[in-house]
PDB file of C-alpha atoms in Angstrom:
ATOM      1  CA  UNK A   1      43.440 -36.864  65.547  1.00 33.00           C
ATOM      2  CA  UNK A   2      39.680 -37.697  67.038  1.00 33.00           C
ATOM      3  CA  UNK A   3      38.843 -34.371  66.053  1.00 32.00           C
ATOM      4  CA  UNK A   4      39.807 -34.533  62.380  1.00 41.00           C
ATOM      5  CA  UNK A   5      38.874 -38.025  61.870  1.00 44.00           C
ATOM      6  CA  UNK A   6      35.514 -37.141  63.337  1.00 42.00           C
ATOM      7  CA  UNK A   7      35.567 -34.199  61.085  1.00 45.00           C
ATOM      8  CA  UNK A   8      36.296 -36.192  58.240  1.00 46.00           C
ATOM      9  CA  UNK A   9      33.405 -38.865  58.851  1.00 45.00           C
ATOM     10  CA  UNK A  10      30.874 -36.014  59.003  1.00 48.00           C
ATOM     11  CA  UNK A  11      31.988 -34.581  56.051  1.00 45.00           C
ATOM     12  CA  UNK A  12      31.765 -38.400  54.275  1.00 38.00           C
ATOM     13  CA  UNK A  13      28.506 -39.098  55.988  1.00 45.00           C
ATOM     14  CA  UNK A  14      27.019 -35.732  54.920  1.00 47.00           C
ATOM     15  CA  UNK A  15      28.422 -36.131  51.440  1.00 42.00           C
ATOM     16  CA  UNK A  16      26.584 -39.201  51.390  1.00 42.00           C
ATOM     17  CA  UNK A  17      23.412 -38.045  52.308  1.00 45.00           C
ATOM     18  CA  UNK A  18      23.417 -35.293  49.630  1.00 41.00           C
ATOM     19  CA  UNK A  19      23.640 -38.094  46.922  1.00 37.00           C
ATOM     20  CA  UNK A  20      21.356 -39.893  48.098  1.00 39.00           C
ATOM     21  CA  UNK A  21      18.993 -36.805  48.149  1.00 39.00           C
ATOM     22  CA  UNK A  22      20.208 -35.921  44.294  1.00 38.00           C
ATOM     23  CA  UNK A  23      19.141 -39.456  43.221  1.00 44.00           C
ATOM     24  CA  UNK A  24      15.699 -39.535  44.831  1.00 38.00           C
ATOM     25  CA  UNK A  25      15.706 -36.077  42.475  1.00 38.00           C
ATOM     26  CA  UNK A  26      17.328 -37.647  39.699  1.00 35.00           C
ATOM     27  CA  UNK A  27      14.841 -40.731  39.711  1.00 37.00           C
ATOM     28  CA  UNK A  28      11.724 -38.469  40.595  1.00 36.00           C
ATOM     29  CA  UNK A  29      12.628 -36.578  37.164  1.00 35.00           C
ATOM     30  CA  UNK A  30      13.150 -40.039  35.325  1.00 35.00           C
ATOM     31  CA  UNK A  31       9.649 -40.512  36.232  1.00 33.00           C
ATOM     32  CA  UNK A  32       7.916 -37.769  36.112  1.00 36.00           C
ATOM     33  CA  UNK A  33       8.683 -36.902  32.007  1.00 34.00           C
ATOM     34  CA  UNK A  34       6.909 -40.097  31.283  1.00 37.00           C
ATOM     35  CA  UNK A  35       3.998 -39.004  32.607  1.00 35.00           C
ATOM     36  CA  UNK A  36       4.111 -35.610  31.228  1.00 34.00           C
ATOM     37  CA  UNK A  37       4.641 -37.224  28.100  1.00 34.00           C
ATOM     38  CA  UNK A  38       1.466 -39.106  28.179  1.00 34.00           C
ATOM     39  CA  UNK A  39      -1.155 -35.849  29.142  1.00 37.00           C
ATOM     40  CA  UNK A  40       0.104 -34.248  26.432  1.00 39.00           C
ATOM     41  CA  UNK A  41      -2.754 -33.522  23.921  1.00 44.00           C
ATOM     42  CA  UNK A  42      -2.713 -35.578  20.707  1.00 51.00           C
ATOM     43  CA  UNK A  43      -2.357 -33.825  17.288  1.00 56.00           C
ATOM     44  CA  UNK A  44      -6.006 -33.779  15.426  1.00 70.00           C
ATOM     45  CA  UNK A  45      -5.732 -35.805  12.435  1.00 79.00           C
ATOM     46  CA  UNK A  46      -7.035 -34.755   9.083  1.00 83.00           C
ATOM     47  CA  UNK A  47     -10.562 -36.707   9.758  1.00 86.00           C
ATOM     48  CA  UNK A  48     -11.791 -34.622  12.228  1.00 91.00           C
ATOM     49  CA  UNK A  49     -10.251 -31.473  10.558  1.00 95.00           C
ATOM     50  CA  UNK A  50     -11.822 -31.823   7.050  1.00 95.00           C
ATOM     51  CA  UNK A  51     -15.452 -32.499   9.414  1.00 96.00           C
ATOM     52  CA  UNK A  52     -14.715 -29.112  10.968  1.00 96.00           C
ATOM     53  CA  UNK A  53     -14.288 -27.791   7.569  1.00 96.00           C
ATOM     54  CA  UNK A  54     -17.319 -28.700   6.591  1.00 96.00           C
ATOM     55  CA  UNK A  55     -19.449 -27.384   9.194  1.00 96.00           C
ATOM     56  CA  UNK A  56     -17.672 -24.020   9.047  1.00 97.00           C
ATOM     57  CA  UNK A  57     -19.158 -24.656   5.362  1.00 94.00           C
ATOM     58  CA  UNK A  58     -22.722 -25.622   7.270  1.00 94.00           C
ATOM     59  CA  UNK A  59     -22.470 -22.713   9.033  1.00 94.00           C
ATOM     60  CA  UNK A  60     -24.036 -20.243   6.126  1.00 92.00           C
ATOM     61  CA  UNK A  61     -22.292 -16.651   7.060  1.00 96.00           C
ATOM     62  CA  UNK A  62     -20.800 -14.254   4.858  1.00 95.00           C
ATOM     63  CA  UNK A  63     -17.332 -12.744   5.140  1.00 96.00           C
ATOM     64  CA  UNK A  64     -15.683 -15.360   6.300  1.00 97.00           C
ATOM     65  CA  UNK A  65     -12.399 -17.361   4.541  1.00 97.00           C
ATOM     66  CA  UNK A  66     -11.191 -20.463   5.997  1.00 98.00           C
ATOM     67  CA  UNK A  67      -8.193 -23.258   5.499  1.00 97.00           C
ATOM     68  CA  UNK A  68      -7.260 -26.293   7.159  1.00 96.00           C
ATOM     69  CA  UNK A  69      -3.685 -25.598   9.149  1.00 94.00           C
ATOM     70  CA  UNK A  70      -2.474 -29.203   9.676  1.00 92.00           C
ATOM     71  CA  UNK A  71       0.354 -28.618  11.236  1.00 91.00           C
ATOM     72  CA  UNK A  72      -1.212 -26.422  13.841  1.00 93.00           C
ATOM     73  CA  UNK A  73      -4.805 -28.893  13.850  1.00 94.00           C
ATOM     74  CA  UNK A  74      -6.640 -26.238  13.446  1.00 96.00           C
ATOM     75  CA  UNK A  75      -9.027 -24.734  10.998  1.00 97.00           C
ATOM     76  CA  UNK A  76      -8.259 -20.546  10.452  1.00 97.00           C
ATOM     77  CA  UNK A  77     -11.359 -18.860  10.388  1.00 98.00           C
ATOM     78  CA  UNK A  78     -10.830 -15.392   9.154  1.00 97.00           C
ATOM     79  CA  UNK A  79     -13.798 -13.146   9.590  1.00 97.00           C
ATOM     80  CA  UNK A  80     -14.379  -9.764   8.072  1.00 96.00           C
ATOM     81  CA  UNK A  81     -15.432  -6.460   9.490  1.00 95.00           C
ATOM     82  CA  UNK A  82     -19.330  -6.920   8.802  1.00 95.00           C
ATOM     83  CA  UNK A  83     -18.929 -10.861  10.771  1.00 96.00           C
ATOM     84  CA  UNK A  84     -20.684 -10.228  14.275  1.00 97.00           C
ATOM     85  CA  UNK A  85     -20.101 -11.696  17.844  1.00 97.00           C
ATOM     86  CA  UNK A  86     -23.243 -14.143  16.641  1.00 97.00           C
ATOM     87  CA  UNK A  87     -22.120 -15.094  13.438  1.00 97.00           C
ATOM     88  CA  UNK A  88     -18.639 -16.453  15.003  1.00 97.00           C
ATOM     89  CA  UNK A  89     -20.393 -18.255  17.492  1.00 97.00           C
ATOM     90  CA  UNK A  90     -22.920 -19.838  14.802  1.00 97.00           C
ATOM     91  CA  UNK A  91     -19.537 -21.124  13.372  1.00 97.00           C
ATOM     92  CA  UNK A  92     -17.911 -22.534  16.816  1.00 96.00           C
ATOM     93  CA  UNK A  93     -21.507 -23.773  17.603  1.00 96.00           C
ATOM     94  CA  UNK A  94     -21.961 -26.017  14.126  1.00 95.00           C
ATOM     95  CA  UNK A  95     -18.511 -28.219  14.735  1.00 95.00           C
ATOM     96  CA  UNK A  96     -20.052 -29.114  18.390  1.00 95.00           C
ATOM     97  CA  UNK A  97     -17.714 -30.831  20.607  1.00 94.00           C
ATOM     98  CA  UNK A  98     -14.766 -30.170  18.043  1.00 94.00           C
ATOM     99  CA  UNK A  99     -14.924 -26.433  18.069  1.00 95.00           C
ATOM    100  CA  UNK A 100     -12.100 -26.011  19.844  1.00 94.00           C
ATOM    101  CA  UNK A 101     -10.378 -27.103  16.506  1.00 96.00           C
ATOM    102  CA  UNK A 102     -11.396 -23.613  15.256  1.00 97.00           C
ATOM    103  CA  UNK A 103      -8.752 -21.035  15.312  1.00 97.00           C
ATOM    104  CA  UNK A 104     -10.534 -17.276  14.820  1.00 97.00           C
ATOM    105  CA  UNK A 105      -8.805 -14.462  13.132  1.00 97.00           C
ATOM    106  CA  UNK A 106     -10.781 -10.941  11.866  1.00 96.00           C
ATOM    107  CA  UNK A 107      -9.684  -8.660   9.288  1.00 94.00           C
ATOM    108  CA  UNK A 108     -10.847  -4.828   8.320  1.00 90.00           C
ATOM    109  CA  UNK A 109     -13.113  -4.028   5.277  1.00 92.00           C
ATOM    110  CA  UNK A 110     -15.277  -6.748   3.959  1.00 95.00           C
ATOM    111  CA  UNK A 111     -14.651  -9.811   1.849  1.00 95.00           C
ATOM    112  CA  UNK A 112     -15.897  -8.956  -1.826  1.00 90.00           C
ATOM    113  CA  UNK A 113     -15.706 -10.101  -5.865  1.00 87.00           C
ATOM    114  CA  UNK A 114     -12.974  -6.728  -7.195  1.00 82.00           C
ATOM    115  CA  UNK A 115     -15.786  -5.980  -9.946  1.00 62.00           C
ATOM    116  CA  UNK A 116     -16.061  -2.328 -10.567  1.00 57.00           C
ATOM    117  CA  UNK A 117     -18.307  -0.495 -13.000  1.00 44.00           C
ATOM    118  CA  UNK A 118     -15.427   1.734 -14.807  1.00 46.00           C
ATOM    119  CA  UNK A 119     -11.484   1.132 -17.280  1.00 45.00           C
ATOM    120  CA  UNK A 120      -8.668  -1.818 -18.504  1.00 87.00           C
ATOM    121  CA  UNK A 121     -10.943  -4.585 -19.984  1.00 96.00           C
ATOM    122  CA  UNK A 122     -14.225  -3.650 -20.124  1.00 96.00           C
ATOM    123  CA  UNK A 123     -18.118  -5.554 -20.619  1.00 96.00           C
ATOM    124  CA  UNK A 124     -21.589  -4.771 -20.004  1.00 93.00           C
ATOM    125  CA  UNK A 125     -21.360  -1.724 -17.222  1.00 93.00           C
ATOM    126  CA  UNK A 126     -18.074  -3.608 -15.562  1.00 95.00           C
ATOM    127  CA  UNK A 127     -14.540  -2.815 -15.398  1.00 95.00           C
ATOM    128  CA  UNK A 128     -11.904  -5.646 -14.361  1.00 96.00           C
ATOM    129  CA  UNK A 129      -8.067  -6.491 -15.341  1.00 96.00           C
ATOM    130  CA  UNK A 130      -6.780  -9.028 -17.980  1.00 96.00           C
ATOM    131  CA  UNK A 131      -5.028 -11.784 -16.658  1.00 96.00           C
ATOM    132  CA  UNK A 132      -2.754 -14.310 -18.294  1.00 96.00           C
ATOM    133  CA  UNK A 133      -2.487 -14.470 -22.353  1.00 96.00           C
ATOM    134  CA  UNK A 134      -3.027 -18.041 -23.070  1.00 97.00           C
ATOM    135  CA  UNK A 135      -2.850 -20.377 -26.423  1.00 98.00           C
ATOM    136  CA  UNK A 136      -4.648 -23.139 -27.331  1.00 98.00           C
ATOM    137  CA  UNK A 137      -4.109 -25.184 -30.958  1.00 98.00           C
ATOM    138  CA  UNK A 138      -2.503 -21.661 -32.716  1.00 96.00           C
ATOM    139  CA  UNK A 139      -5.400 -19.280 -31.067  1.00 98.00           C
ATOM    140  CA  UNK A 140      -5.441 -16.932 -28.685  1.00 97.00           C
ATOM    141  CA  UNK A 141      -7.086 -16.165 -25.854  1.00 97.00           C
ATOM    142  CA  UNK A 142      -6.857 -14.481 -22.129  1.00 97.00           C
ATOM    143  CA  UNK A 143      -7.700 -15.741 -18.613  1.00 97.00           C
ATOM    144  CA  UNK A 144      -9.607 -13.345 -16.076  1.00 97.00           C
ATOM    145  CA  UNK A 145     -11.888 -13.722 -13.351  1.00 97.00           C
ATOM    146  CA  UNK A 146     -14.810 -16.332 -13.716  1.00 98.00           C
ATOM    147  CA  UNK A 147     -16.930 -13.381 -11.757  1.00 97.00           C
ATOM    148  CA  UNK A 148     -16.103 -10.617 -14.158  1.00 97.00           C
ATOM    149  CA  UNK A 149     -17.055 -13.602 -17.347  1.00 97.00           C
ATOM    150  CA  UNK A 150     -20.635 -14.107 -15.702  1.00 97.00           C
ATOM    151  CA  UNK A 151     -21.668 -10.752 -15.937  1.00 96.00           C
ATOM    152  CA  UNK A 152     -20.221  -9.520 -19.671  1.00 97.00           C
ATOM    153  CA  UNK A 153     -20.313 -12.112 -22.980  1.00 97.00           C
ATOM    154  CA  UNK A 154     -17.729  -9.581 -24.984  1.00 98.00           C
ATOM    155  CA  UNK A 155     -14.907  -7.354 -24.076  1.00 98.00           C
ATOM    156  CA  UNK A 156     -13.644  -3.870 -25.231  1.00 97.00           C
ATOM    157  CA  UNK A 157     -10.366  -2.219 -24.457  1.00 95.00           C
ATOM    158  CA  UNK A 158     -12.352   1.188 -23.608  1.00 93.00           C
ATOM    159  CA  UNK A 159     -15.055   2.126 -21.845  1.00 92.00           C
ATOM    160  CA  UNK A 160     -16.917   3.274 -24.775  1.00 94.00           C
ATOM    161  CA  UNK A 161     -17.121  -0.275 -25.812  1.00 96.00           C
ATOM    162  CA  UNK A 162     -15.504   0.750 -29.301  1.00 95.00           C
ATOM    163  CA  UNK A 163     -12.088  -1.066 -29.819  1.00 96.00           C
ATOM    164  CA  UNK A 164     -13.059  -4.935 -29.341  1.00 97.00           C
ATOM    165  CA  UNK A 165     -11.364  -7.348 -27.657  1.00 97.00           C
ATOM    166  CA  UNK A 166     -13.549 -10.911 -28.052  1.00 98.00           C
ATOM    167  CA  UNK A 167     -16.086 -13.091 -26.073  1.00 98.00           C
ATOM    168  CA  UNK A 168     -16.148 -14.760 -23.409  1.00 98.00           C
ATOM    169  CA  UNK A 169     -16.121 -18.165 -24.158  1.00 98.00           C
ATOM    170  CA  UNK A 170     -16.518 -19.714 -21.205  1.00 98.00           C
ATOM    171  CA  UNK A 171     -16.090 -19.108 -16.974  1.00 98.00           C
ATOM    172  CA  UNK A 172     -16.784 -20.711 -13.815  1.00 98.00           C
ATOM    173  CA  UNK A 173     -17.977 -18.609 -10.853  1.00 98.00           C
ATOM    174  CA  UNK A 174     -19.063 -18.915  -8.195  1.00 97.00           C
ATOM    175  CA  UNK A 175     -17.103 -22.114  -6.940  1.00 97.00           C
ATOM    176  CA  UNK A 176     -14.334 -21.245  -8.713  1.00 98.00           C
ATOM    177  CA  UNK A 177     -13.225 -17.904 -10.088  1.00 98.00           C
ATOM    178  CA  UNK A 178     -11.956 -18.090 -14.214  1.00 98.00           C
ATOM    179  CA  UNK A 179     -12.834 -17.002 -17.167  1.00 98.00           C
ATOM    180  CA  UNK A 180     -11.530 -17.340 -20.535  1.00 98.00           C
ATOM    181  CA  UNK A 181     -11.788 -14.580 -23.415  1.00 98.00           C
ATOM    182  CA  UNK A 182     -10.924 -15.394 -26.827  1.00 98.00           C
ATOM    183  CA  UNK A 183      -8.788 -12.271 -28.455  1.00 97.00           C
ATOM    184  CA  UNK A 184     -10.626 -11.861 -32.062  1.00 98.00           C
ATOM    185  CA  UNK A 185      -9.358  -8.605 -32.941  1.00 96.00           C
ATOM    186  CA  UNK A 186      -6.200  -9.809 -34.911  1.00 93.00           C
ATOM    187  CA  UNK A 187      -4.863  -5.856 -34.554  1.00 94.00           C
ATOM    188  CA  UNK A 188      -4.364  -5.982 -30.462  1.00 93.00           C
ATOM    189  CA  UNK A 189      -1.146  -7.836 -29.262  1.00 91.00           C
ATOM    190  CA  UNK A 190      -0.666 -10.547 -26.642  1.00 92.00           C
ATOM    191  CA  UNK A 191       2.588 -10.787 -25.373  1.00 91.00           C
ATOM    192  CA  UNK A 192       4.156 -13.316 -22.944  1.00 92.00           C
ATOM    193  CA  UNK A 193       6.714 -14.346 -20.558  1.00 94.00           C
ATOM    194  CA  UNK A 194       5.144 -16.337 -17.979  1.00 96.00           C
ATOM    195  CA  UNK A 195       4.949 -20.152 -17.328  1.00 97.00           C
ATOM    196  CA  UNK A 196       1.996 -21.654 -15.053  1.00 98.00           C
ATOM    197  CA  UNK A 197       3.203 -22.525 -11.549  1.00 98.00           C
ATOM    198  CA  UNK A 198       1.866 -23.546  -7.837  1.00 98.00           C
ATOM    199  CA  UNK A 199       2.133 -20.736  -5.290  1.00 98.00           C
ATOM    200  CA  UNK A 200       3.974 -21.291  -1.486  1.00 98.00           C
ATOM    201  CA  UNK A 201       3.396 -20.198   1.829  1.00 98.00           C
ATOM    202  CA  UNK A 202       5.962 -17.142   2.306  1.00 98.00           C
ATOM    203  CA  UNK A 203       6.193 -16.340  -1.641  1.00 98.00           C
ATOM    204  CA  UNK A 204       6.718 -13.024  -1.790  1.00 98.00           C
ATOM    205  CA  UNK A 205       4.101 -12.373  -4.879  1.00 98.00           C
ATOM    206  CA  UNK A 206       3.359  -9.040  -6.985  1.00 97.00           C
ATOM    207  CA  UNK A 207      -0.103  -8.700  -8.387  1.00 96.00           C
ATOM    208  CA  UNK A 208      -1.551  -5.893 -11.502  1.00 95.00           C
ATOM    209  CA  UNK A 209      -4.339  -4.197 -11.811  1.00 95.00           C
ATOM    210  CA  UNK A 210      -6.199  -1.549 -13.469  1.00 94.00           C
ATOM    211  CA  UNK A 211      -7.402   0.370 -10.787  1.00 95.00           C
ATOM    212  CA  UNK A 212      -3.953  -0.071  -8.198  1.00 95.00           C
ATOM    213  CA  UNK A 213      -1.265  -0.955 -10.568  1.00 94.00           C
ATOM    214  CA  UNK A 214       1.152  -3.121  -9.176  1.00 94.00           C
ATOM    215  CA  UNK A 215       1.398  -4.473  -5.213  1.00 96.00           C
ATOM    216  CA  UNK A 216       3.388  -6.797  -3.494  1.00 97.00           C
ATOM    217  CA  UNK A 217       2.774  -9.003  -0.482  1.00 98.00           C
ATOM    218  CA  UNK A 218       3.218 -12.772   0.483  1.00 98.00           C
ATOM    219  CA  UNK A 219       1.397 -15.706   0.202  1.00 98.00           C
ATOM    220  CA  UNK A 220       0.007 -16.636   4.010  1.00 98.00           C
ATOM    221  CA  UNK A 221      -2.314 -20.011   3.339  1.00 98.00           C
ATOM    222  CA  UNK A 222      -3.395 -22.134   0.480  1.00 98.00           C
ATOM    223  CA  UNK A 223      -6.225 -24.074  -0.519  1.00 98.00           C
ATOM    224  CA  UNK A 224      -8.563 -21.505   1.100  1.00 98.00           C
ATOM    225  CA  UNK A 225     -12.004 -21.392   0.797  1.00 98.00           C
ATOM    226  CA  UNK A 226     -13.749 -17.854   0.849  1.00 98.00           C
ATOM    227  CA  UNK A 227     -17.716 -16.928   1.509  1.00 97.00           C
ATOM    228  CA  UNK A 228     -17.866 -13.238  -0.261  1.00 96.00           C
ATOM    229  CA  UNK A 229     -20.701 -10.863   1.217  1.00 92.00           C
ATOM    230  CA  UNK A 230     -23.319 -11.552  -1.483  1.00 83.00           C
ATOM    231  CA  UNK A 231     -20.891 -12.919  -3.906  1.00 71.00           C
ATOM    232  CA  UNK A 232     -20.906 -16.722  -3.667  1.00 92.00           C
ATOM    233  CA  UNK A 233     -18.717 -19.175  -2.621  1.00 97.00           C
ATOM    234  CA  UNK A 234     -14.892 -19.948  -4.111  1.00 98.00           C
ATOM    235  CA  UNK A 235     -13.081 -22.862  -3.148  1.00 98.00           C
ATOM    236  CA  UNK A 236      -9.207 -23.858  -3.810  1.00 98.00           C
ATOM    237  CA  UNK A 237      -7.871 -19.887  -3.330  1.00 98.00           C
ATOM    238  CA  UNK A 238      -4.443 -18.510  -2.705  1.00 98.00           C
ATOM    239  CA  UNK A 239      -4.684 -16.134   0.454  1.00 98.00           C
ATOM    240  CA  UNK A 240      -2.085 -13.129   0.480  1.00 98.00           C
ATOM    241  CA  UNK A 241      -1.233  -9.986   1.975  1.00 97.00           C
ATOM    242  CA  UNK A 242      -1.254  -7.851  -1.246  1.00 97.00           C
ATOM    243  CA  UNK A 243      -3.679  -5.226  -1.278  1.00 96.00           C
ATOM    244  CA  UNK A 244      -6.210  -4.739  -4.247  1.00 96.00           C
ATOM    245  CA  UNK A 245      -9.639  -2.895  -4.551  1.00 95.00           C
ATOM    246  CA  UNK A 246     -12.488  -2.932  -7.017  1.00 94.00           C
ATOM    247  CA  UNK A 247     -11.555  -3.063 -11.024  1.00 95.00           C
ATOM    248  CA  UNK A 248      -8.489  -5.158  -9.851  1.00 96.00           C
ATOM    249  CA  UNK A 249     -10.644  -8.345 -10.431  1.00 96.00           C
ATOM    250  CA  UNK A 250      -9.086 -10.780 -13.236  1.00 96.00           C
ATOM    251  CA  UNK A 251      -5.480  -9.011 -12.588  1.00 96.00           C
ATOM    252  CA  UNK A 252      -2.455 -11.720 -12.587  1.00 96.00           C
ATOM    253  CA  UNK A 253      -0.328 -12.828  -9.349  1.00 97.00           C
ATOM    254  CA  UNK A 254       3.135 -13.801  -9.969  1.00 97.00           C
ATOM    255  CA  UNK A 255       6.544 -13.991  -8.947  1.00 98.00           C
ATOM    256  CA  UNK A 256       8.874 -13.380 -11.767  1.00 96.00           C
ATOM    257  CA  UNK A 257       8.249 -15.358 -14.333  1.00 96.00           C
ATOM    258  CA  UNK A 258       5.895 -17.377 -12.744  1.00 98.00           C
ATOM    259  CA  UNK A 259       2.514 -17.236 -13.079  1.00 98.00           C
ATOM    260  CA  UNK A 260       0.766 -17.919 -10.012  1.00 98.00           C
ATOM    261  CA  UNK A 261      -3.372 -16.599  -9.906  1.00 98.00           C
ATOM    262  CA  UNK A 262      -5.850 -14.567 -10.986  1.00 97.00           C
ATOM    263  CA  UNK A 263      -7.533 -12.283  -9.002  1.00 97.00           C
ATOM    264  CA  UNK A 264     -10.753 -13.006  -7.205  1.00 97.00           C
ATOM    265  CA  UNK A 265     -11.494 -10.617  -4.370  1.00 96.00           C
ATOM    266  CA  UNK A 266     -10.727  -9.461  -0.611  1.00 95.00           C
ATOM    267  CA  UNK A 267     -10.907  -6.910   2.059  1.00 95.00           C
ATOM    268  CA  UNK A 268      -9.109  -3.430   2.531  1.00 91.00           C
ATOM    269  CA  UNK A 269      -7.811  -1.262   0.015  1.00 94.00           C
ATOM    270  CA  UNK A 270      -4.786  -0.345  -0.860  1.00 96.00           C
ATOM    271  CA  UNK A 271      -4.477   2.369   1.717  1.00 94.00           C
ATOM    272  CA  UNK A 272      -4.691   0.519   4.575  1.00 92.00           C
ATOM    273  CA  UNK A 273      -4.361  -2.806   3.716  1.00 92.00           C
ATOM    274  CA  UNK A 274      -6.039  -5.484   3.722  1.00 92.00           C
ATOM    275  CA  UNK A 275      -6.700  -9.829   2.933  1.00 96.00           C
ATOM    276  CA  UNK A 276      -6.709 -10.683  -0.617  1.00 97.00           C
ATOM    277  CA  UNK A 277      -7.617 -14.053  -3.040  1.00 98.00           C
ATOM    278  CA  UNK A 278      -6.656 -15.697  -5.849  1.00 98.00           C
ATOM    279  CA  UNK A 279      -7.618 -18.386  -8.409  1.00 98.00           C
ATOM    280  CA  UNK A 280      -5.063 -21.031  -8.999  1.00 98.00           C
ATOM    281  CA  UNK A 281      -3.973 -20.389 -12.676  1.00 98.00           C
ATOM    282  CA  UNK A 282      -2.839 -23.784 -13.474  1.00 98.00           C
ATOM    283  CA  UNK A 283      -6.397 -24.978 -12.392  1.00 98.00           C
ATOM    284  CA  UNK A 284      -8.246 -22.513 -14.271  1.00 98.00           C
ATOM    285  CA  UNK A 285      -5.318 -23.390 -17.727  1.00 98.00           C
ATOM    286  CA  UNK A 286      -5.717 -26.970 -17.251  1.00 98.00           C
ATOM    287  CA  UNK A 287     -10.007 -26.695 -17.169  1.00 98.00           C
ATOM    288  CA  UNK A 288      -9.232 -25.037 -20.966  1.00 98.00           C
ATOM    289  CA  UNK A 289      -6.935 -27.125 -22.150  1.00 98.00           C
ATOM    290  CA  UNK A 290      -4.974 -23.550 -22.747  1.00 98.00           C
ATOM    291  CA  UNK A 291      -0.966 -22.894 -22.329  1.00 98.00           C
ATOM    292  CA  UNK A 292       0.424 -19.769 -20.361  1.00 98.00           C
ATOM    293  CA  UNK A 293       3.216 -18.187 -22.281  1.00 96.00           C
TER     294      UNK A 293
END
């Protein structure tokens, strides 16, 4: 009886001593995700973000595209193929202390306006792709890139600059990237189907053109501002994954029946690949007082 009751204490005592172990653990943890808690790094709000912005803006090299990614407090750099070792550290360097709020990313092929000198809508020695038909007070007009509208004032639907189209009445490039042409031969048609609308992040989108014909792809950032080698500046931009190469310029993105951009320029082909851009169309409709239809 000795035996087992001295048994049975050890048991009890030992039992004891393992609880008391397991709450020194338990309490150790209770303390210890406080403090991990409180090292954890702070989200960077939208102050400092929009100041790294702007001296990726400073920064003055070509080929690169760049958005603010709040959720991630970072600003995407994307560089293209001709952006060196130096030129991404001339970026990091102009945000100073807050460059580690720049996130770097590098594409093939080089960031460029999708003007081509060949067929589809054609001025001067260019070739691009008509957009959107708009209306505005019972007349009729189109929507294209503001790039392809700087460097032709009238438009023909051949090369041979024989079947007319109209002028360009107005565009806005570099900055941002629309033109609008006014349709004065009363022989061509215009249809319709599409309504103006604001692009997503993950819309799959299709975009035409008159050098690839039709791609599709998905929409990866918004708001995205663009540096094109030797082309200027564009601000506001819809970044995708749909491939387009020179002559494509002007050509619509949409989904459906949705209008969703014009085309402005990128990198790749449509071979390998590559990062294209887009004018907001309700920006560019709303500048010209004009309706999609």
């Amino acid at each position: 009886m000795r035996i087992q009751g001295s048994s049975g204490r050890g048991r009890i005592a030992r039992t004891a001593r393992l609880l008391i172990v397991i709450g020194v653990m338990v309490a150790a943890c209770a303390y210890a995700l406080p403090a991990a808690d409180a090292i954890a790094a702070k989200p960077i709000g939208a102050p400092k973000l929009s100041a790294v912005s702007a001296a990726v803006a400073r920064s003055g090299v070509d080929g690169i595209a760049w958005h603010t990614d709040t959720a991630a407090g970072k600003v995407v750099v994307i560089a293209d193929s001709t952006v060196s070792a130096a030129e991404v550290a001339t970026v990091r360097r102009g945000a100073g202390a807050s460059a580690d709020a720049i996130a770097v990313k590098h594409t093939s092929g080089v960031f460029r306006p999708l003007l081509s000198g060949g067929a589809a809508i054609y001025g001067g020695r260019y070739r691009c792709s008509l957009g959107f038909n708009v209306v505005r007070s019972g007349t009729y007009y189109f929507l294209t890139a503001g790039h392809c509208g700087k460097v032709a004032t009238t438009w023909y639907t051949n090369s041979s600059h024989t079947t007319l189209i109209g002028p360009t009445i107005a565009y806005s490039f570099p900055g941002n990237d629309y033109a609008l042409v006014r349709y004065d031969n009363t022989s061509l048609s215009h249809p319709g189907g599409f309504t103006a609308a604001n692009a997503f992040v993950g819309e799959r989108v299709s975009r035409t053109g008159s050098t690839t014909g039709t791609h599709s792809g998905r929409v990866t950032a918004l708001n995205v501002t663009v540096r094109y080698q030797g082309g200027g500046t564009v601000r506001g931009m819809i970044q995708t994954t749909v491939c387009a190469e020179p002559g494509d310029s002007g050509g619509p993105l949409y989904d459906g029946t949705k209008a969703l951009g014009i085309t402005s320029g990128g990198s790749g082909d449509c071979r390998t690949g590559g990062t294209t851009f887009y004018q907001p169309v309700r920006e560019a409709a709303n500048t010209y007082s004009v309706t999609v239809y």
